[in-house]
Amino acid sequence: NAGVTQTPKFQVLKTGQSMTLQCAQDMNHNSMYWYRQDPGMGLRLIYYSASEGTTDKGEVPNGYNVSRLNKREFSLRLESAAPSQTSVYFCASRGRSGEQYFGPGTRLTVT
Amino acid sequence: GENVEQHPSTLSVQEGDSAVIKCTYSDSASNYFPWYKQELGKRPQLIIDIRSNVGEKKDQRIAVTLNKTAKHFSLHITETQPEDSAVYFCAAKRDNYGQNFVFGPGTRLSVLP
């Protein structure tokens, strides 16, 4: 039981490049989330998916798109990366009792 | 929408002392309040949570108290140890209403040996 996994762990992009961050969970959870974490700002919600086939915007969705590929997988895409998107990205899933389980994170640098 | 404030932003205590971190929330309908611990370079991990139908919950050296009237909840760590050094985040959510958790900005706790 791996919990929540994310790939890649590290990534460096040039401004304007695109990439997709992958997330998968094996806990059969319905809800999945993407957050970004910047120094001194806690965790901010980018997008979430309440169930397979649905996605909704969070607090900071601009510049991102998501796909809930199936119940296990929820990907985050940056179409044209900007330096302001330099951050640590966490995927999470939510259990029946409400608790969130986080993946190990992706450290993204945009130059 | 919900807004969560957290104080202090940094906290240093001597090993063996107690540490208290306080969060306030704005949405009186919020009823689920988790606390997460994040060690350097690691993912946030749930350490304790409380729902609005109880005022206090304990788990060994960790406790959380909730004051619904004042809309604040606090994390209490007793007999602190160096391995308690980390960033702690509080969050608030309304159960069965949307999916959004709102997190506080975090408290960096340092336990000095």
PDB file of C-alpha atoms in Angstrom:
ATOM      1  CA  ASN A   1       0.000   0.000   0.000  1.00  0.00           C
ATOM      2  CA  ALA A   2       1.982   2.998  -1.307  1.00  0.00           C
ATOM      3  CA  GLY A   3      -0.559   5.676  -0.321  1.00  0.00           C
ATOM      4  CA  VAL A   4      -0.162   8.770  -2.511  1.00  0.00           C
ATOM      5  CA  THR A   5       2.672   8.856  -5.018  1.00  0.00           C
ATOM      6  CA  GLN A   6       3.896  11.723  -7.192  1.00  0.00           C
ATOM      7  CA  THR A   7       6.275  12.048 -10.116  1.00  0.00           C
ATOM      8  CA  PRO A   8       8.660  13.649 -10.728  1.00  0.00           C
ATOM      9  CA  LYS A   9      10.305  14.616  -7.440  1.00  0.00           C
ATOM     10  CA  PHE A  10      12.269  17.486  -8.951  1.00  0.00           C
ATOM     11  CA  GLN A  11      11.924  19.436 -12.188  1.00  0.00           C
ATOM     12  CA  VAL A  12      13.554  22.481 -13.725  1.00  0.00           C
ATOM     13  CA  LEU A  13      11.759  24.219 -16.569  1.00  0.00           C
ATOM     14  CA  LYS A  14      12.486  27.222 -18.717  1.00  0.00           C
ATOM     15  CA  THR A  15       9.848  29.926 -18.987  1.00  0.00           C
ATOM     16  CA  GLY A  16       7.231  28.913 -21.540  1.00  0.00           C
ATOM     17  CA  GLN A  17       7.836  25.176 -21.336  1.00  0.00           C
ATOM     18  CA  SER A  18       5.046  22.794 -20.419  1.00  0.00           C
ATOM     19  CA  MET A  19       4.918  19.776 -18.181  1.00  0.00           C
ATOM     20  CA  THR A  20       2.537  17.441 -16.375  1.00  0.00           C
ATOM     21  CA  LEU A  21       2.817  16.416 -12.743  1.00  0.00           C
ATOM     22  CA  GLN A  22       1.468  12.958 -12.054  1.00  0.00           C
ATOM     23  CA  CYS A  23      -0.311  11.767  -8.918  1.00  0.00           C
ATOM     24  CA  ALA A  24      -1.781   8.404  -7.998  1.00  0.00           C
ATOM     25  CA  GLN A  25      -3.382   6.956  -4.872  1.00  0.00           C
ATOM     26  CA  ASP A  26      -4.162   3.351  -4.010  1.00  0.00           C
ATOM     27  CA  MET A  27      -6.536   3.960  -1.089  1.00  0.00           C
ATOM     28  CA  ASN A  28      -9.727   3.999  -3.193  1.00  0.00           C
ATOM     29  CA  HIS A  29     -10.427   7.606  -2.198  1.00  0.00           C
ATOM     30  CA  ASN A  30     -12.940   9.638  -4.152  1.00  0.00           C
ATOM     31  CA  SER A  31     -11.483  13.088  -3.532  1.00  0.00           C
ATOM     32  CA  MET A  32      -8.080  14.273  -4.721  1.00  0.00           C
ATOM     33  CA  TYR A  33      -6.345  17.634  -4.496  1.00  0.00           C
ATOM     34  CA  TRP A  34      -3.433  19.653  -5.859  1.00  0.00           C
ATOM     35  CA  TYR A  35      -1.760  22.234  -3.620  1.00  0.00           C
ATOM     36  CA  ARG A  36       1.199  24.499  -3.990  1.00  0.00           C
ATOM     37  CA  GLN A  37       3.382  25.449  -1.045  1.00  0.00           C
ATOM     38  CA  ASP A  38       5.367  28.649  -0.980  1.00  0.00           C
ATOM     39  CA  PRO A  39       7.489  29.917   1.937  1.00  0.00           C
ATOM     40  CA  GLY A  40       5.390  31.563   4.637  1.00  0.00           C
ATOM     41  CA  MET A  41       2.104  30.949   2.807  1.00  0.00           C
ATOM     42  CA  GLY A  42       1.076  27.501   3.887  1.00  0.00           C
ATOM     43  CA  LEU A  43      -0.731  25.267   1.425  1.00  0.00           C
ATOM     44  CA  ARG A  44      -2.913  26.822  -1.247  1.00  0.00           C
ATOM     45  CA  LEU A  45      -5.420  24.771  -3.205  1.00  0.00           C
ATOM     46  CA  ILE A  46      -4.997  24.837  -6.979  1.00  0.00           C
ATOM     47  CA  TYR A  47      -7.661  22.343  -8.129  1.00  0.00           C
ATOM     48  CA  TYR A  48      -9.548  19.464  -6.623  1.00  0.00           C
ATOM     49  CA  SER A  49     -11.612  16.543  -7.823  1.00  0.00           C
ATOM     50  CA  ALA A  50     -14.504  15.380  -5.663  1.00  0.00           C
ATOM     51  CA  SER A  51     -14.944  12.201  -7.688  1.00  0.00           C
ATOM     52  CA  GLU A  52     -13.894  10.559 -10.913  1.00  0.00           C
ATOM     53  CA  GLY A  53     -14.973  12.731 -13.828  1.00  0.00           C
ATOM     54  CA  THR A  54     -15.285  16.003 -11.908  1.00  0.00           C
ATOM     55  CA  THR A  55     -12.809  18.801 -11.248  1.00  0.00           C
ATOM     56  CA  ASP A  56     -13.165  22.233  -9.647  1.00  0.00           C
ATOM     57  CA  LYS A  57     -11.008  25.297  -9.211  1.00  0.00           C
ATOM     58  CA  GLY A  58      -9.427  26.098  -5.891  1.00  0.00           C
ATOM     59  CA  GLU A  59      -7.872  29.297  -4.622  1.00  0.00           C
ATOM     60  CA  VAL A  60      -5.076  29.680  -7.221  1.00  0.00           C
ATOM     61  CA  PRO A  61      -6.044  27.900 -10.488  1.00  0.00           C
ATOM     62  CA  ASN A  62      -4.654  30.375 -13.036  1.00  0.00           C
ATOM     63  CA  GLY A  63      -1.957  28.876 -15.249  1.00  0.00           C
ATOM     64  CA  TYR A  64      -2.890  25.274 -14.435  1.00  0.00           C
ATOM     65  CA  ASN A  65      -5.125  22.551 -15.804  1.00  0.00           C
ATOM     66  CA  VAL A  66      -6.009  19.187 -14.317  1.00  0.00           C
ATOM     67  CA  SER A  67      -7.270  15.815 -15.450  1.00  0.00           C
ATOM     68  CA  ARG A  68      -8.883  13.152 -13.301  1.00  0.00           C
ATOM     69  CA  LEU A  69      -7.887  10.248 -15.481  1.00  0.00           C
ATOM     70  CA  ASN A  70      -9.613   7.620 -13.332  1.00  0.00           C
ATOM     71  CA  LYS A  71     -10.289   7.084  -9.657  1.00  0.00           C
ATOM     72  CA  ARG A  72      -6.589   6.541  -8.897  1.00  0.00           C
ATOM     73  CA  GLU A  73      -4.918   9.275 -10.931  1.00  0.00           C
ATOM     74  CA  PHE A  74      -5.097  13.059 -10.902  1.00  0.00           C
ATOM     75  CA  SER A  75      -2.629  15.048 -13.019  1.00  0.00           C
ATOM     76  CA  LEU A  76      -1.685  18.730 -13.004  1.00  0.00           C
ATOM     77  CA  ARG A  77      -0.509  20.436 -16.185  1.00  0.00           C
ATOM     78  CA  LEU A  78       1.389  23.657 -16.646  1.00  0.00           C
ATOM     79  CA  GLU A  79       0.868  24.734 -20.257  1.00  0.00           C
ATOM     80  CA  SER A  80       3.340  27.630 -20.301  1.00  0.00           C
ATOM     81  CA  ALA A  81       5.454  27.744 -17.172  1.00  0.00           C
ATOM     82  CA  ALA A  82       6.268  31.074 -15.516  1.00  0.00           C
ATOM     83  CA  PRO A  83       8.793  31.897 -12.751  1.00  0.00           C
ATOM     84  CA  SER A  84       5.843  32.623 -10.426  1.00  0.00           C
ATOM     85  CA  GLN A  85       5.004  28.909 -10.609  1.00  0.00           C
ATOM     86  CA  THR A  86       8.258  27.986  -8.888  1.00  0.00           C
ATOM     87  CA  SER A  87       6.999  26.121  -5.848  1.00  0.00           C
ATOM     88  CA  VAL A  88       6.596  22.771  -4.165  1.00  0.00           C
ATOM     89  CA  TYR A  89       3.510  20.929  -5.399  1.00  0.00           C
ATOM     90  CA  PHE A  90       1.663  18.417  -3.257  1.00  0.00           C
ATOM     91  CA  CYS A  91      -1.047  16.041  -4.315  1.00  0.00           C
ATOM     92  CA  ALA A  92      -3.425  14.701  -1.660  1.00  0.00           C
ATOM     93  CA  SER A  93      -6.388  12.386  -1.351  1.00  0.00           C
ATOM     94  CA  ARG A  94      -9.134  12.430   1.240  1.00  0.00           C
ATOM     95  CA  GLY A  95     -10.399   9.523   3.243  1.00  0.00           C
ATOM     96  CA  ARG A  96     -13.935   8.797   4.472  1.00  0.00           C
ATOM     97  CA  SER A  97     -13.293  10.349   7.884  1.00  0.00           C
ATOM     98  CA  GLY A  98     -12.151  13.583   6.273  1.00  0.00           C
ATOM     99  CA  GLU A  99      -8.406  13.264   6.782  1.00  0.00           C
ATOM    100  CA  GLN A 100      -6.076  14.152   3.915  1.00  0.00           C
ATOM    101  CA  TYR A 101      -3.068  12.097   2.897  1.00  0.00           C
ATOM    102  CA  PHE A 102      -0.304  13.882   1.054  1.00  0.00           C
ATOM    103  CA  GLY A 103       2.144  12.708  -1.563  1.00  0.00           C
ATOM    104  CA  PRO A 104       5.893  13.342  -1.222  1.00  0.00           C
ATOM    105  CA  GLY A 105       5.802  16.525  -3.297  1.00  0.00           C
ATOM    106  CA  THR A 106       7.357  17.834  -6.511  1.00  0.00           C
ATOM    107  CA  ARG A 107       9.886  20.641  -6.285  1.00  0.00           C
ATOM    108  CA  LEU A 108       9.521  22.743  -9.442  1.00  0.00           C
ATOM    109  CA  THR A 109      11.851  25.548 -10.490  1.00  0.00           C
ATOM    110  CA  VAL A 110      11.036  27.761 -13.467  1.00  0.00           C
ATOM    111  CA  THR A 111      13.918  29.854 -14.762  1.00  0.00           C
TER     112      THR A 111
ATOM    113  CA  GLY B   1     -15.186  32.129   2.367  1.00  0.00           C
ATOM    114  CA  GLU B   2     -13.168  30.637   5.191  1.00  0.00           C
ATOM    115  CA  ASN B   3     -10.035  32.387   6.463  1.00  0.00           C
ATOM    116  CA  VAL B   4      -7.626  30.751   8.898  1.00  0.00           C
ATOM    117  CA  GLU B   5      -5.034  32.667  10.890  1.00  0.00           C
ATOM    118  CA  GLN B   6      -2.275  30.996  12.865  1.00  0.00           C
ATOM    119  CA  HIS B   7      -0.006  32.287  15.646  1.00  0.00           C
ATOM    120  CA  PRO B   8       2.824  32.447  16.366  1.00  0.00           C
ATOM    121  CA  SER B   9       4.688  32.116  13.084  1.00  0.00           C
ATOM    122  CA  THR B  10       7.789  30.884  14.918  1.00  0.00           C
ATOM    123  CA  LEU B  11       8.133  29.331  18.354  1.00  0.00           C
ATOM    124  CA  SER B  12      11.227  28.206  20.256  1.00  0.00           C
ATOM    125  CA  VAL B  13      10.965  26.165  23.435  1.00  0.00           C
ATOM    126  CA  GLN B  14      13.371  24.278  25.648  1.00  0.00           C
ATOM    127  CA  GLU B  15      13.212  20.510  25.537  1.00  0.00           C
ATOM    128  CA  GLY B  16      10.686  19.303  28.074  1.00  0.00           C
ATOM    129  CA  ASP B  17       8.621  22.496  28.013  1.00  0.00           C
ATOM    130  CA  SER B  18       5.152  22.797  26.496  1.00  0.00           C
ATOM    131  CA  ALA B  19       4.294  24.441  23.184  1.00  0.00           C
ATOM    132  CA  VAL B  20       0.961  25.980  22.206  1.00  0.00           C
ATOM    133  CA  ILE B  21      -0.077  27.059  18.706  1.00  0.00           C
ATOM    134  CA  LYS B  22      -3.362  28.853  18.138  1.00  0.00           C
ATOM    135  CA  CYS B  23      -5.555  29.147  15.051  1.00  0.00           C
ATOM    136  CA  THR B  24      -8.634  31.249  14.461  1.00  0.00           C
ATOM    137  CA  TYR B  25     -11.199  30.710  11.727  1.00  0.00           C
ATOM    138  CA  SER B  26     -13.874  32.909  10.250  1.00  0.00           C
ATOM    139  CA  ASP B  27     -16.623  30.534   9.039  1.00  0.00           C
ATOM    140  CA  SER B  28     -18.791  29.544  11.997  1.00  0.00           C
ATOM    141  CA  ALA B  29     -20.074  26.592   9.962  1.00  0.00           C
ATOM    142  CA  SER B  30     -16.631  24.954   9.818  1.00  0.00           C
ATOM    143  CA  ASN B  31     -16.720  21.753  11.818  1.00  0.00           C
ATOM    144  CA  TYR B  32     -13.540  19.795  11.065  1.00  0.00           C
ATOM    145  CA  PHE B  33     -10.129  20.998  12.257  1.00  0.00           C
ATOM    146  CA  PRO B  34      -6.988  18.967  11.497  1.00  0.00           C
ATOM    147  CA  TRP B  35      -3.399  19.659  12.453  1.00  0.00           C
ATOM    148  CA  TYR B  36      -0.485  18.663  10.236  1.00  0.00           C
ATOM    149  CA  LYS B  37       3.223  18.337  11.002  1.00  0.00           C
ATOM    150  CA  GLN B  38       5.732  18.894   8.226  1.00  0.00           C
ATOM    151  CA  GLU B  39       9.382  18.082   8.748  1.00  0.00           C
ATOM    152  CA  LEU B  40      11.956  19.728   6.540  1.00  0.00           C
ATOM    153  CA  GLY B  41      11.719  18.437   2.984  1.00  0.00           C
ATOM    154  CA  LYS B  42       8.901  16.036   3.828  1.00  0.00           C
ATOM    155  CA  ARG B  43       5.188  15.885   3.188  1.00  0.00           C
ATOM    156  CA  PRO B  44       2.584  17.204   5.677  1.00  0.00           C
ATOM    157  CA  GLN B  45       1.284  14.456   7.934  1.00  0.00           C
ATOM    158  CA  LEU B  46      -1.878  14.491  10.011  1.00  0.00           C
ATOM    159  CA  ILE B  47      -1.101  14.379  13.723  1.00  0.00           C
ATOM    160  CA  ILE B  48      -4.485  15.062  15.304  1.00  0.00           C
ATOM    161  CA  ASP B  49      -7.895  16.370  14.340  1.00  0.00           C
ATOM    162  CA  ILE B  50     -11.069  17.465  16.084  1.00  0.00           C
ATOM    163  CA  ARG B  51     -14.669  17.904  15.097  1.00  0.00           C
ATOM    164  CA  SER B  52     -16.970  20.567  16.449  1.00  0.00           C
ATOM    165  CA  ASN B  53     -19.009  18.159  18.561  1.00  0.00           C
ATOM    166  CA  VAL B  54     -16.148  17.859  21.084  1.00  0.00           C
ATOM    167  CA  GLY B  55     -14.101  20.465  22.929  1.00  0.00           C
ATOM    168  CA  GLU B  56     -10.853  18.581  23.427  1.00  0.00           C
ATOM    169  CA  LYS B  57      -9.007  15.586  22.085  1.00  0.00           C
ATOM    170  CA  LYS B  58      -5.765  14.029  23.308  1.00  0.00           C
ATOM    171  CA  ASP B  59      -3.242  11.628  21.840  1.00  0.00           C
ATOM    172  CA  GLN B  60      -0.289  10.983  24.163  1.00  0.00           C
ATOM    173  CA  ARG B  61       1.691  14.265  24.328  1.00  0.00           C
ATOM    174  CA  ILE B  62      -0.511  16.066  21.820  1.00  0.00           C
ATOM    175  CA  ALA B  63      -3.888  17.658  22.461  1.00  0.00           C
ATOM    176  CA  VAL B  64      -6.207  19.931  20.549  1.00  0.00           C
ATOM    177  CA  THR B  65      -8.817  22.210  22.111  1.00  0.00           C
ATOM    178  CA  LEU B  66     -11.687  23.896  20.313  1.00  0.00           C
ATOM    179  CA  ASN B  67     -13.664  26.976  21.324  1.00  0.00           C
ATOM    180  CA  LYS B  68     -16.556  27.263  18.886  1.00  0.00           C
ATOM    181  CA  THR B  69     -17.903  30.450  20.399  1.00  0.00           C
ATOM    182  CA  ALA B  70     -14.621  32.277  19.943  1.00  0.00           C
ATOM    183  CA  LYS B  71     -13.861  30.386  16.711  1.00  0.00           C
ATOM    184  CA  HIS B  72     -10.411  29.276  17.673  1.00  0.00           C
ATOM    185  CA  PHE B  73      -8.614  25.996  18.212  1.00  0.00           C
ATOM    186  CA  SER B  74      -5.201  25.267  19.659  1.00  0.00           C
ATOM    187  CA  LEU B  75      -2.542  22.587  19.470  1.00  0.00           C
ATOM    188  CA  HIS B  76      -0.816  21.699  22.743  1.00  0.00           C
ATOM    189  CA  ILE B  77       2.399  19.675  22.820  1.00  0.00           C
ATOM    190  CA  THR B  78       3.674  18.685  26.258  1.00  0.00           C
ATOM    191  CA  GLU B  79       7.137  17.428  27.225  1.00  0.00           C
ATOM    192  CA  THR B  80       8.560  18.578  23.918  1.00  0.00           C
ATOM    193  CA  GLN B  81      11.395  16.653  22.324  1.00  0.00           C
ATOM    194  CA  PRO B  82      13.869  17.652  19.589  1.00  0.00           C
ATOM    195  CA  GLU B  83      11.982  15.456  17.096  1.00  0.00           C
ATOM    196  CA  ASP B  84       8.938  17.705  17.577  1.00  0.00           C
ATOM    197  CA  SER B  85      10.840  20.420  15.676  1.00  0.00           C
ATOM    198  CA  ALA B  86       8.895  20.999  12.448  1.00  0.00           C
ATOM    199  CA  VAL B  87       6.367  23.295  10.812  1.00  0.00           C
ATOM    200  CA  TYR B  88       2.823  22.801  12.053  1.00  0.00           C
ATOM    201  CA  PHE B  89      -0.238  23.701   9.988  1.00  0.00           C
ATOM    202  CA  CYS B  90      -3.821  23.992  11.110  1.00  0.00           C
ATOM    203  CA  ALA B  91      -6.776  23.778   8.740  1.00  0.00           C
ATOM    204  CA  ALA B  92     -10.538  24.204   8.784  1.00  0.00           C
ATOM    205  CA  LYS B  93     -13.320  22.685   6.728  1.00  0.00           C
ATOM    206  CA  ARG B  94     -17.063  22.254   6.625  1.00  0.00           C
ATOM    207  CA  ASP B  95     -17.874  18.589   6.456  1.00  0.00           C
ATOM    208  CA  ASN B  96     -20.177  17.558   3.644  1.00  0.00           C
ATOM    209  CA  TYR B  97     -19.926  20.973   2.041  1.00  0.00           C
ATOM    210  CA  GLY B  98     -17.608  21.208  -0.900  1.00  0.00           C
ATOM    211  CA  GLN B  99     -14.133  19.863  -0.653  1.00  0.00           C
ATOM    212  CA  ASN B 100     -12.024  22.808   0.315  1.00  0.00           C
ATOM    213  CA  PHE B 101      -9.662  22.709   3.240  1.00  0.00           C
ATOM    214  CA  VAL B 102      -8.309  26.125   4.200  1.00  0.00           C
ATOM    215  CA  PHE B 103      -4.866  26.043   5.797  1.00  0.00           C
ATOM    216  CA  GLY B 104      -3.180  28.435   8.147  1.00  0.00           C
ATOM    217  CA  PRO B 105       0.245  29.814   7.149  1.00  0.00           C
ATOM    218  CA  GLY B 106       2.132  27.538   9.529  1.00  0.00           C
ATOM    219  CA  THR B 107       4.198  27.737  12.724  1.00  0.00           C
ATOM    220  CA  ARG B 108       7.861  26.788  12.780  1.00  0.00           C
ATOM    221  CA  LEU B 109       8.539  25.080  16.106  1.00  0.00           C
ATOM    222  CA  SER B 110      12.106  24.656  17.303  1.00  0.00           C
ATOM    223  CA  VAL B 111      12.780  22.517  20.361  1.00  0.00           C
ATOM    224  CA  LEU B 112      16.150  23.409  21.826  1.00  0.00           C
ATOM    225  CA  PRO B 113      18.087  20.633  23.606  1.00  0.00           C
TER     226      PRO B 113
END
